[in-house]
Amino acid sequence: MNLTKTKKKRARNKKYCLHVFIYLCMLLIPSGLLAQTGIVVKGQVTDSNGPVAGVIIVVQGTGIYASTDENGNYSITTEDENSVLLFSYLGYKTVSETVAGRTLINVLMEEDVTTLTESVVVGYGQMKRSDLTGSVVSVSSDAITKSVVTSIDQVLNRAAGVQITQNSGMPGASTSVRIRGINSLSASNEPVYVIDGVIIDGGSTDGNNTNTNAIAFVNPADIVSIDILKDASATAIYGSRASNGVIIITTKRGQKDDASVSYNGYIGWQQIPGKLDVLNLREYAIHRNTLAELGISQWNNNFVRPDLLGEGTDWQDELFTSAFMHSHNISVSGGSEKNTYAMTAGYLNQDGIATGSGFKRLNLTGNFDAHVKDFLKTGINFALSTSNQKLTVSDQSLISTAIRTTPDVPVRNADGSFAGTEEQFMPRNPMALASLVDNRNEITGIRGNTYAEATVIDGLTLRTELSFNYGITSTYRFQPTYYLSSTQFEDNNQGEYSKQYNKYWNWHNVITYNKKFGIHSINAMLGQEMQKSSWDYLSGSRTGFTTNGATDLTLGDATTAANNGYTGASAILSFFGR
């Protein structure tokens, strides 16, 4: 029922409406990334051998960025003609260019020899970047701290060859990560995550809910580096499960220094960058009268004099609001020559721009390392997390409902109750659904590992490591009884609960020989691993609760009880080498 005023205006706004609709669905992306207006700068990035693909271009001091295509070409929009563009790529020196009103800037990159000596994390070890034959790209902690992100997958789009697609605009919702495109038509295309040696499946925690992010429990403030393994030579060490790539995440550890306490955090507000141009009440009344004249709909006596009507209800203004978010992290670290430690406590609270959405997360992490003997090193790290996500706006499709709801329906009646329309087949009051329906999930987990590493002889080390990951995902949904109008009501309340338990343990032993002989060097690794994953799921539902305030499942009508559940497990025993 949302039509533009005239055909001419509809044609002029067609493209604009499409863009704004996408904005509505992507609630978390900062408005600076969406509403880019100003100077469009284009150009080509090359080195001594020709075009360079995957170079990241960032407008300094903002969240605006772009990357070069396979021909080295790029296009980026900046609002300030004196902005500074930073061109960066692994293995090359960062180039800084001031726009100064220019719209064409070509850049020549120079190799940075020092970066080739850097070590990157690969499967079950580290290697010098210059020794790698496979494709590995890294994201540093600096890139993470300069971004306002709730989950680490939101910074992966800074890495060349990695495509991030947000599945939902919900705070804390999942994203689809594609490393070098789609690799399967029927199976999952998500990569494997390895967090301090613990392997995490890239799919959602409950297997089929795109609102649930499998790695939302990881605090970005804990991360020191992210290494992305792309091609077969880099991922082969993890077997066929790594066919979609491997993302290795390393968290911070203690340093040999005096004890220090640090804090980092931020507060901010989120706003929708724009709205769809829909009919107000006067325009809607004219439209309905036109339909009645054509015999398409019945006459409505409320629309006899459209010129006497007001603006009506703007449902986008009602549903969307300025949302507050804040994040706080306190870290304690230090150590001596033989013992180091690091602990971090973090809290995130993000309200959704749309009523009926939000995300909270609480983290506690710790790392302890000790040189027990000159030849023996041991350590342990753990991570506790709990998150709570409000899903009502997505579960009820309230964004599309707000766009389709007619402006003649008020939010509330004179007595304060939620209003509705008497016309059939019309959307229900989105503010009523956002406020009345309770839909949320809670994820609690603990992840950790312990290791011992012995230097047998010079250059030869033996490392044994035991890891585990245990998580509980609880979902809850309650739909109360309500009355909006004679055609829009719910006379039977319903409650649904579910729990899923995920267990994982891994034990691997690795022998590494790394020795340099003059100008020659040897780096060999042989390992053995065993691991097991298991999961249990149980759900139940009832209708006919005595009151809307008593939502415990046992208070529903026992004759309407329904349940479902399943269990499963998988195990791997492997040997590998490099």
Coordinates of C-alpha atoms in Angstrom, one line a residue:
M1 CA 0.0 0.0 0.0
N2 CA 3.1 2.3 0.0
L3 CA 3.0 4.0 -3.4
T4 CA 4.9 7.0 -4.6
K5 CA 3.0 10.2 -5.3
T6 CA 3.2 10.2 -9.1
K7 CA 4.8 8.1 -11.8
K8 CA 7.3 10.7 -12.4
K9 CA 8.4 10.8 -8.7
R10 CA 8.4 7.0 -8.6
A11 CA 10.8 6.8 -11.5
R12 CA 13.0 9.4 -9.9
N13 CA 13.1 7.6 -6.5
K14 CA 13.3 4.0 -7.7
K15 CA 17.1 3.8 -7.2
Y16 CA 17.1 5.8 -4.0
C17 CA 14.4 3.5 -2.4
L18 CA 16.3 0.4 -3.3
H19 CA 19.4 1.7 -1.6
V20 CA 17.6 2.9 1.5
F21 CA 15.8 -0.5 1.9
I22 CA 19.2 -2.2 2.0
Y23 CA 20.2 0.3 4.7
L24 CA 17.1 -0.6 6.8
C25 CA 18.1 -4.2 6.8
M26 CA 21.8 -3.6 7.7
L27 CA 21.1 -1.9 11.1
L28 CA 24.6 -2.2 12.5
I29 CA 26.8 -0.8 9.8
P30 CA 27.9 2.6 10.7
S31 CA 26.2 5.3 8.8
G32 CA 29.5 6.7 7.6
L33 CA 29.9 3.6 5.5
L34 CA 26.5 3.7 4.0
A35 CA 25.8 7.3 3.3
Q36 CA 28.9 8.3 1.5
T37 CA 28.6 11.5 -0.4
G38 CA 31.2 13.9 -1.6
I39 CA 34.3 13.5 -3.8
V40 CA 34.7 10.3 -5.7
V41 CA 38.4 9.4 -6.1
K42 CA 39.5 6.8 -8.6
G43 CA 42.8 5.4 -9.7
Q44 CA 45.1 2.4 -10.2
V45 CA 47.7 0.9 -7.8
T46 CA 50.7 -0.7 -9.3
D47 CA 54.2 -2.0 -8.4
S48 CA 57.3 -2.6 -10.4
N49 CA 55.6 -5.7 -12.0
G50 CA 52.2 -4.1 -12.8
P51 CA 48.8 -3.8 -11.1
V52 CA 48.4 -4.9 -7.5
A53 CA 45.0 -6.5 -6.5
G54 CA 43.7 -6.4 -2.9
V55 CA 45.3 -3.2 -1.8
I56 CA 43.2 -1.6 1.1
I57 CA 42.5 2.1 0.7
V58 CA 41.3 3.9 3.9
V59 CA 40.2 7.5 4.4
Q60 CA 42.3 8.4 7.4
G61 CA 40.3 9.0 10.6
T62 CA 37.1 7.4 9.2
G63 CA 35.6 4.0 8.7
I64 CA 35.5 4.5 4.9
Y65 CA 37.6 2.1 2.9
A66 CA 37.8 0.3 -0.4
S67 CA 40.1 -2.2 -2.1
T68 CA 41.6 -2.6 -5.6
D69 CA 40.2 -5.1 -8.1
E70 CA 42.2 -7.6 -10.1
N71 CA 43.4 -4.8 -12.4
G72 CA 44.6 -2.6 -9.5
N73 CA 41.7 -0.2 -10.0
Y74 CA 39.8 1.4 -7.1
S75 CA 37.1 3.9 -6.3
I76 CA 36.5 5.6 -3.0
T77 CA 34.2 8.4 -1.8
T78 CA 35.4 11.0 0.7
E79 CA 33.4 14.0 2.2
D80 CA 36.5 16.2 2.6
E81 CA 38.6 17.4 -0.3
N82 CA 41.6 17.5 2.0
S83 CA 41.2 13.9 3.2
V84 CA 44.2 11.7 3.4
L85 CA 44.1 8.3 1.7
L86 CA 46.2 5.4 3.1
F87 CA 47.2 2.6 0.7
S88 CA 48.4 -0.6 2.5
Y89 CA 49.1 -4.1 1.5
L90 CA 51.2 -6.9 3.1
G91 CA 54.7 -6.9 1.9
Y92 CA 54.5 -3.2 0.7
K93 CA 55.2 0.1 2.4
T94 CA 52.1 2.1 3.3
V95 CA 51.5 5.1 0.9
S96 CA 49.8 8.3 2.1
E97 CA 48.2 10.6 -0.5
T98 CA 46.3 13.9 0.3
V99 CA 43.3 14.2 -2.0
A100 CA 43.6 18.0 -2.3
G101 CA 40.6 18.1 -4.6
R102 CA 41.9 15.5 -7.0
T103 CA 39.6 12.9 -8.4
L104 CA 42.3 10.7 -10.0
I105 CA 45.2 9.4 -7.9
N106 CA 47.5 6.6 -9.2
V107 CA 49.9 5.0 -6.7
L108 CA 53.1 3.1 -7.1
M109 CA 53.7 0.6 -4.2
E110 CA 57.2 -0.2 -3.0
E111 CA 58.1 -3.6 -1.4
D112 CA 58.8 -3.5 2.3
V113 CA 61.6 -6.1 2.8
T114 CA 61.2 -6.0 6.6
T115 CA 57.7 -7.5 6.5
L116 CA 59.0 -10.6 4.7
T117 CA 60.8 -11.5 7.9
E118 CA 57.6 -11.4 10.0
S119 CA 56.2 -14.6 11.3
V120 CA 52.6 -15.6 10.6
V121 CA 50.6 -18.3 12.2
V122 CA 49.9 -21.3 10.0
G123 CA 48.5 -24.7 10.9
Y124 CA 50.2 -26.0 14.1
G125 CA 53.1 -23.6 14.0
Q126 CA 54.6 -20.4 12.6
M127 CA 56.6 -19.5 9.5
K128 CA 58.3 -16.5 8.0
R129 CA 56.2 -14.8 5.5
S130 CA 59.0 -15.0 2.9
D131 CA 59.1 -18.8 3.2
L132 CA 55.4 -19.3 2.5
T133 CA 54.2 -20.8 -0.7
G134 CA 50.5 -20.6 0.2
S135 CA 48.3 -17.6 0.3
V136 CA 48.1 -16.1 3.8
V137 CA 46.7 -12.6 4.7
S138 CA 46.7 -11.1 8.2
V139 CA 44.6 -8.6 10.1
S140 CA 46.5 -6.9 13.0
S141 CA 45.2 -5.8 16.3
D142 CA 45.6 -2.1 15.2
A143 CA 43.0 -2.6 12.5
I144 CA 40.6 -4.1 15.1
T145 CA 41.1 -1.4 17.7
K146 CA 40.5 1.3 15.2
S147 CA 37.1 -0.2 14.3
V148 CA 33.9 -0.1 16.2
V149 CA 32.9 -3.8 15.9
T150 CA 30.8 -6.1 18.1
S151 CA 32.2 -9.3 16.5
I152 CA 35.5 -10.1 14.8
D153 CA 34.0 -11.2 11.5
Q154 CA 33.1 -7.5 10.9
V155 CA 36.8 -6.6 10.5
L156 CA 37.6 -9.5 8.1
N157 CA 36.5 -7.5 5.1
R158 CA 39.7 -5.5 5.5
A159 CA 41.6 -8.6 4.3
A160 CA 42.0 -9.1 0.5
G161 CA 40.0 -11.9 -1.0
V162 CA 37.6 -12.1 1.9
Q163 CA 33.9 -11.2 1.4
I164 CA 31.6 -10.5 4.3
T165 CA 27.8 -10.6 3.9
Q166 CA 25.6 -9.7 6.8
N167 CA 22.7 -12.2 7.1
S168 CA 20.6 -10.0 9.4
G169 CA 20.7 -6.5 10.7
M170 CA 20.2 -7.8 14.3
P171 CA 22.9 -6.8 16.8
G172 CA 25.1 -9.8 17.3
A173 CA 23.7 -11.6 14.2
S174 CA 25.7 -13.9 12.0
T175 CA 27.6 -13.0 8.9
S176 CA 28.5 -15.2 5.9
V177 CA 32.3 -15.2 5.4
R178 CA 33.5 -16.2 1.9
I179 CA 37.2 -16.8 1.3
R180 CA 37.8 -16.6 -2.5
G181 CA 34.1 -17.1 -3.3
I182 CA 31.6 -19.9 -3.0
N183 CA 33.1 -23.4 -3.0
S184 CA 30.0 -25.6 -2.6
L185 CA 26.4 -25.5 -3.9
S186 CA 24.8 -27.7 -1.2
A187 CA 27.2 -27.8 1.8
S188 CA 28.4 -25.0 4.0
N189 CA 30.7 -22.3 2.6
E190 CA 31.8 -21.0 6.0
P191 CA 35.5 -21.2 7.0
V192 CA 37.0 -23.0 10.0
Y193 CA 38.0 -20.8 12.9
V194 CA 41.0 -21.8 15.1
I195 CA 41.0 -19.8 18.3
D196 CA 44.2 -20.4 20.4
G197 CA 44.2 -24.0 19.1
V198 CA 40.5 -24.6 19.6
I199 CA 38.7 -25.4 16.4
I200 CA 35.3 -23.7 16.0
D201 CA 32.8 -24.5 13.2
G202 CA 31.9 -21.4 11.2
G203 CA 28.2 -22.2 11.1
S204 CA 25.7 -20.8 13.6
T205 CA 25.6 -22.3 17.0
D206 CA 22.2 -23.9 16.6
G207 CA 22.9 -25.1 13.1
N208 CA 20.0 -23.3 11.3
N209 CA 19.5 -19.9 12.9
T210 CA 21.1 -17.0 10.9
N211 CA 20.5 -14.7 13.8
T212 CA 23.1 -16.5 15.9
N213 CA 26.8 -15.8 15.3
A214 CA 29.1 -18.7 16.0
I215 CA 32.0 -16.4 17.0
A216 CA 30.1 -13.5 18.7
F217 CA 31.4 -14.7 22.0
V218 CA 34.9 -13.7 21.2
N219 CA 35.9 -10.2 22.5
P220 CA 37.7 -8.3 19.7
A221 CA 39.7 -6.5 22.4
D222 CA 41.4 -9.9 23.3
I223 CA 42.8 -10.4 19.8
V224 CA 46.4 -9.8 18.8
S225 CA 46.3 -11.1 15.2
I226 CA 44.1 -12.9 12.7
D227 CA 45.8 -15.0 10.0
I228 CA 43.6 -16.2 7.1
L229 CA 44.8 -19.3 5.2
K230 CA 43.3 -19.3 1.7
D231 CA 44.6 -21.8 -0.8
A232 CA 45.1 -25.6 -0.7
S233 CA 48.8 -25.5 0.3
A234 CA 47.9 -23.4 3.4
T235 CA 44.7 -25.2 4.4
A236 CA 45.7 -28.8 3.6
I237 CA 47.1 -29.3 7.1
Y238 CA 43.5 -29.2 8.5
G239 CA 42.1 -31.7 5.9
S240 CA 38.9 -31.5 3.9
R241 CA 37.0 -29.5 6.6
A242 CA 39.2 -26.5 5.7
S243 CA 38.1 -26.4 2.0
N244 CA 36.5 -23.1 2.6
G245 CA 39.6 -21.6 4.3
V246 CA 40.9 -21.3 7.8
I247 CA 40.9 -18.3 10.0
I248 CA 43.5 -18.5 12.8
I249 CA 42.9 -16.2 15.8
T250 CA 45.6 -15.5 18.3
T251 CA 44.7 -13.8 21.6
K252 CA 46.9 -11.6 23.8
R253 CA 49.4 -13.1 26.2
G254 CA 51.4 -11.7 29.1
Q255 CA 54.8 -10.0 28.5
K256 CA 57.9 -9.8 30.7
D257 CA 57.3 -6.5 32.4
D258 CA 55.9 -4.9 35.5
A259 CA 52.3 -5.4 36.3
S260 CA 50.1 -3.0 34.3
V261 CA 46.4 -2.2 34.3
S262 CA 44.8 -0.8 31.1
Y263 CA 41.3 0.2 30.0
N264 CA 39.8 0.8 26.6
G265 CA 36.2 1.4 25.7
Y266 CA 33.8 3.5 23.8
I267 CA 30.2 4.8 23.9
G268 CA 28.2 5.8 20.9
W269 CA 24.8 6.2 19.3
Q270 CA 23.5 4.5 16.2
Q271 CA 21.0 6.1 13.8
I272 CA 19.3 5.0 10.6
P273 CA 20.8 6.9 7.6
G274 CA 17.5 7.3 5.8
K275 CA 13.9 6.3 5.3
L276 CA 11.8 5.1 2.5
D277 CA 9.5 7.8 1.0
V278 CA 6.0 6.4 1.7
L279 CA 2.5 8.0 1.6
N280 CA 1.3 10.1 4.5
L281 CA -2.3 9.9 5.6
R282 CA -3.6 12.5 3.1
E283 CA -1.9 10.9 0.2
Y284 CA -3.0 7.5 1.3
A285 CA -6.6 8.7 1.5
I286 CA -6.5 10.0 -2.1
H287 CA -5.0 6.7 -3.3
R288 CA -7.8 4.7 -1.5
N289 CA -10.5 7.0 -3.0
T290 CA -9.0 6.4 -6.5
L291 CA -9.1 2.7 -5.9
A292 CA -12.8 3.0 -4.8
E293 CA -13.7 5.0 -7.9
L294 CA -12.2 2.2 -10.0
G295 CA -14.2 -0.4 -8.1
I296 CA -11.0 -2.1 -6.8
S297 CA -11.8 -1.4 -3.1
Q298 CA -14.7 -0.2 -1.0
W299 CA -15.3 3.4 0.0
N300 CA -14.0 4.4 3.4
N301 CA -16.0 7.2 5.1
N302 CA -12.9 8.3 7.0
F303 CA -11.3 9.4 3.7
V304 CA -14.1 11.7 2.4
R305 CA -12.1 14.9 2.8
P306 CA -8.4 14.0 2.5
D307 CA -7.5 17.7 2.7
L308 CA -8.7 17.8 6.4
L309 CA -6.5 14.9 7.4
G310 CA -3.0 15.1 9.1
E311 CA 0.2 13.3 8.4
G312 CA -0.9 10.1 10.0
T313 CA 1.4 7.5 11.6
D314 CA 5.0 7.3 10.3
W315 CA 5.8 3.7 11.2
Q316 CA 9.4 4.1 10.3
D317 CA 9.7 6.9 12.9
E318 CA 7.9 4.8 15.4
L319 CA 10.0 1.6 15.0
F320 CA 13.5 3.1 14.5
T321 CA 15.2 5.2 17.1
S322 CA 18.6 6.4 18.1
A323 CA 20.2 3.4 19.8
F324 CA 22.9 3.6 22.5
M325 CA 25.9 1.2 22.6
H326 CA 28.9 1.0 24.9
S327 CA 31.9 -1.3 25.4
H328 CA 34.3 -1.5 28.3
N329 CA 37.5 -3.7 28.7
I330 CA 39.9 -3.9 31.6
S331 CA 43.2 -5.8 31.3
V332 CA 45.8 -6.8 33.8
S333 CA 49.2 -8.2 32.5
G334 CA 52.8 -8.6 33.4
G335 CA 55.3 -11.1 34.4
S336 CA 58.9 -12.0 35.1
E337 CA 61.6 -13.8 33.2
K338 CA 60.0 -17.2 33.9
N339 CA 56.3 -16.4 34.4
T340 CA 53.9 -14.2 32.5
Y341 CA 50.1 -13.6 32.8
A342 CA 47.3 -11.6 31.2
M343 CA 43.7 -11.3 32.2
T344 CA 40.9 -9.3 30.5
A345 CA 37.3 -8.6 31.5
G346 CA 35.0 -7.1 28.9
Y347 CA 31.4 -5.9 28.7
L348 CA 29.4 -4.9 25.6
N349 CA 25.8 -3.6 25.5
Q350 CA 24.3 -2.7 22.1
D351 CA 20.7 -1.5 21.7
G352 CA 19.2 -2.2 18.3
I353 CA 18.1 0.7 16.1
A354 CA 14.8 -1.1 15.7
T355 CA 12.6 -1.7 18.7
G356 CA 12.7 -5.3 19.7
S357 CA 16.4 -5.9 19.1
G358 CA 19.6 -5.8 21.2
F359 CA 22.8 -7.6 22.1
K360 CA 24.8 -8.0 25.4
R361 CA 28.0 -9.8 26.0
L362 CA 30.2 -10.4 29.0
N363 CA 33.7 -11.9 28.7
L364 CA 36.5 -13.0 31.0
T365 CA 39.8 -14.4 29.6
G366 CA 43.1 -15.4 31.1
N367 CA 46.5 -16.6 29.9
F368 CA 49.3 -17.9 32.0
D369 CA 52.7 -19.1 30.8
A370 CA 55.6 -20.5 32.9
H371 CA 59.2 -21.8 32.2
V372 CA 59.2 -24.7 34.7
K373 CA 62.7 -25.7 33.6
D374 CA 65.2 -24.3 31.1
F375 CA 64.0 -26.9 28.6
L376 CA 60.3 -27.0 29.6
K377 CA 57.6 -24.4 29.1
T378 CA 53.9 -24.8 30.2
G379 CA 50.8 -22.7 30.0
I380 CA 47.1 -22.5 30.3
N381 CA 44.5 -20.1 28.9
F382 CA 40.7 -19.9 29.3
A383 CA 37.8 -17.8 28.1
L384 CA 34.4 -17.5 29.7
S385 CA 31.6 -15.8 27.9
T386 CA 27.9 -15.2 28.0
S387 CA 25.7 -13.3 25.6
N388 CA 22.1 -12.4 25.4
Q389 CA 20.4 -11.4 22.1
K390 CA 16.9 -10.0 21.6
L391 CA 15.4 -11.4 18.3
T392 CA 11.8 -10.1 18.2
V393 CA 12.3 -7.6 15.3
S394 CA 13.8 -10.2 13.1
D395 CA 11.5 -13.1 14.2
Q396 CA 8.4 -11.0 13.4
S397 CA 9.8 -9.4 10.2
L398 CA 8.9 -6.0 11.8
I399 CA 11.0 -3.9 9.4
S400 CA 9.0 -4.9 6.3
T401 CA 5.8 -4.8 8.4
A402 CA 6.5 -1.2 9.4
I403 CA 7.0 -0.3 5.7
R404 CA 3.7 -1.9 4.7
T405 CA 1.5 -0.8 7.6
T406 CA -0.9 2.0 6.5
P407 CA -0.7 5.5 8.0
D408 CA -4.4 5.6 9.1
V409 CA -3.6 3.2 12.0
P410 CA -2.5 4.8 15.2
V411 CA 0.2 3.2 17.4
R412 CA -2.1 3.2 20.5
N413 CA -5.8 3.8 21.2
A414 CA -7.0 6.6 23.5
D415 CA -7.0 4.2 26.5
G416 CA -3.3 3.4 25.9
S417 CA -3.8 0.0 24.4
F418 CA -2.2 -0.9 21.1
A419 CA -4.3 -0.2 18.1
G420 CA -5.1 -2.2 15.0
T421 CA -7.0 -1.9 11.7
E422 CA -10.4 -3.5 11.1
E423 CA -9.5 -4.2 7.5
Q424 CA -8.5 -7.8 6.8
F425 CA -5.2 -8.9 5.2
M426 CA -3.5 -5.8 6.5
P427 CA -0.2 -6.0 8.5
R428 CA -0.5 -5.9 12.3
N429 CA 0.8 -3.1 14.4
P430 CA 4.6 -3.5 14.4
M431 CA 5.1 -1.6 17.6
A432 CA 2.6 -3.9 19.3
L433 CA 4.4 -7.0 18.2
A434 CA 7.8 -5.6 19.1
S435 CA 6.6 -4.8 22.6
L436 CA 4.4 -7.8 23.3
V437 CA 6.3 -10.8 21.8
D438 CA 9.3 -11.9 23.7
N439 CA 12.0 -13.7 21.6
R440 CA 15.6 -14.1 22.7
N441 CA 18.5 -16.4 23.0
E442 CA 21.3 -16.8 25.5
I443 CA 24.7 -18.4 24.8
T444 CA 27.1 -19.4 27.6
G445 CA 30.4 -21.0 26.9
I446 CA 33.9 -21.8 28.2
R447 CA 36.9 -22.4 26.0
G448 CA 40.4 -23.3 27.1
N449 CA 43.6 -25.2 26.6
T450 CA 46.7 -26.3 28.4
Y451 CA 50.1 -27.2 26.9
A452 CA 53.6 -28.3 27.6
E453 CA 56.5 -27.7 25.3
A454 CA 59.9 -29.3 25.7
T455 CA 63.2 -28.5 23.8
V456 CA 64.7 -31.9 23.4
I457 CA 67.8 -30.8 21.6
D458 CA 68.8 -27.6 19.9
G459 CA 66.2 -26.9 17.3
L460 CA 63.9 -29.9 18.2
T461 CA 60.8 -29.2 20.2
L462 CA 58.0 -31.4 21.4
R463 CA 54.6 -29.9 22.2
T464 CA 51.5 -31.5 23.6
E465 CA 48.3 -29.6 23.9
L466 CA 44.8 -30.4 25.3
S467 CA 41.9 -28.1 24.3
F468 CA 38.2 -28.0 25.0
N469 CA 35.1 -26.0 24.1
Y470 CA 31.8 -26.3 25.9
G471 CA 28.7 -24.2 25.1
I472 CA 25.0 -24.0 25.9
T473 CA 22.6 -22.2 23.6
S474 CA 19.2 -21.5 25.1
T475 CA 16.3 -20.0 23.1
Y476 CA 13.0 -18.6 24.4
R477 CA 9.9 -17.3 22.7
F478 CA 6.6 -16.4 24.2
Q479 CA 3.7 -15.0 22.2
P480 CA 1.0 -13.6 24.5
T481 CA -2.7 -13.1 23.9
Y482 CA -3.6 -9.7 22.6
Y483 CA -6.4 -7.7 21.0
L484 CA -5.7 -5.0 18.4
S485 CA -9.0 -5.1 16.5
S486 CA -11.8 -7.5 15.6
T487 CA -9.7 -8.8 12.7
Q488 CA -6.3 -8.6 14.4
F489 CA -6.0 -10.5 17.7
E490 CA -4.4 -13.6 19.3
D491 CA -6.5 -15.5 21.7
N492 CA -4.1 -18.4 22.4
N493 CA -0.8 -17.7 24.0
Q494 CA 2.2 -19.9 23.2
G495 CA 5.6 -20.6 24.8
E496 CA 8.6 -22.3 23.2
Y497 CA 11.9 -23.3 24.9
S498 CA 15.0 -25.0 23.6
K499 CA 18.5 -25.9 24.7
Q500 CA 21.5 -27.2 22.8
Y501 CA 24.7 -28.5 24.4
N502 CA 27.9 -28.5 22.4
K503 CA 31.0 -30.3 23.6
Y504 CA 34.4 -30.5 21.9
W505 CA 37.8 -31.7 23.0
N506 CA 41.1 -32.0 21.2
W507 CA 44.5 -33.5 22.0
H508 CA 47.4 -33.1 19.7
N509 CA 51.1 -33.7 19.8
V510 CA 53.6 -32.0 17.5
I511 CA 57.3 -32.4 16.9
T512 CA 59.0 -29.5 15.2
Y513 CA 62.6 -29.2 13.9
N514 CA 63.7 -25.7 13.0
K515 CA 67.4 -25.3 12.4
K516 CA 69.6 -23.0 10.3
F517 CA 72.9 -24.2 8.7
G518 CA 74.7 -21.2 7.3
I519 CA 72.6 -19.8 4.4
H520 CA 70.3 -22.9 4.5
S521 CA 67.5 -23.8 6.9
I522 CA 65.2 -26.7 7.7
N523 CA 61.7 -26.3 9.2
A524 CA 60.0 -29.7 9.5
M525 CA 56.9 -30.7 11.5
L526 CA 55.2 -34.0 12.3
G527 CA 52.0 -34.3 14.3
Q528 CA 49.3 -36.5 15.6
E529 CA 45.8 -35.4 16.7
M530 CA 42.6 -36.8 18.1
Q531 CA 39.3 -34.9 18.7
K532 CA 35.7 -35.4 19.3
S533 CA 32.5 -33.2 19.0
S534 CA 29.1 -34.0 20.4
W535 CA 25.8 -32.2 20.7
D536 CA 22.4 -32.6 22.3
Y537 CA 19.3 -30.6 21.5
L538 CA 15.9 -30.6 23.2
S539 CA 12.9 -28.3 22.7
G540 CA 9.4 -28.1 24.1
S541 CA 6.3 -26.0 23.6
R542 CA 2.8 -25.5 25.1
T543 CA -0.1 -23.2 24.5
G544 CA -3.0 -22.1 26.7
F545 CA -1.1 -20.4 29.5
T546 CA -3.3 -19.2 32.4
T547 CA -2.0 -15.6 32.1
N548 CA 0.5 -13.8 29.9
G549 CA 2.6 -13.1 33.0
A550 CA 3.1 -16.8 33.9
T551 CA 5.4 -18.1 31.1
D552 CA 7.0 -21.1 32.7
L553 CA 6.4 -24.1 30.4
T554 CA 4.8 -26.2 33.1
L555 CA 2.0 -23.5 33.4
G556 CA 0.7 -24.2 29.9
D557 CA -2.0 -26.6 28.9
A558 CA -0.4 -30.1 29.2
T559 CA -2.6 -31.5 26.5
T560 CA -1.0 -29.2 23.9
A561 CA 2.6 -30.1 24.9
A562 CA 5.0 -30.9 22.0
N563 CA 8.7 -31.7 22.1
N564 CA 11.6 -32.4 19.8
G565 CA 15.2 -33.4 20.1
Y566 CA 18.3 -35.0 18.7
T567 CA 21.9 -36.0 19.5
G568 CA 25.0 -36.5 17.5
A569 CA 28.7 -36.9 17.6
S570 CA 31.8 -37.0 15.3
A571 CA 35.4 -37.8 15.9
I572 CA 38.7 -37.5 14.0
L573 CA 42.0 -39.3 14.4
S574 CA 44.8 -37.9 12.2
F575 CA 48.5 -37.7 11.4
F576 CA 50.0 -34.8 9.5
G577 CA 53.3 -33.3 8.6
R578 CA 54.9 -30.4 6.8

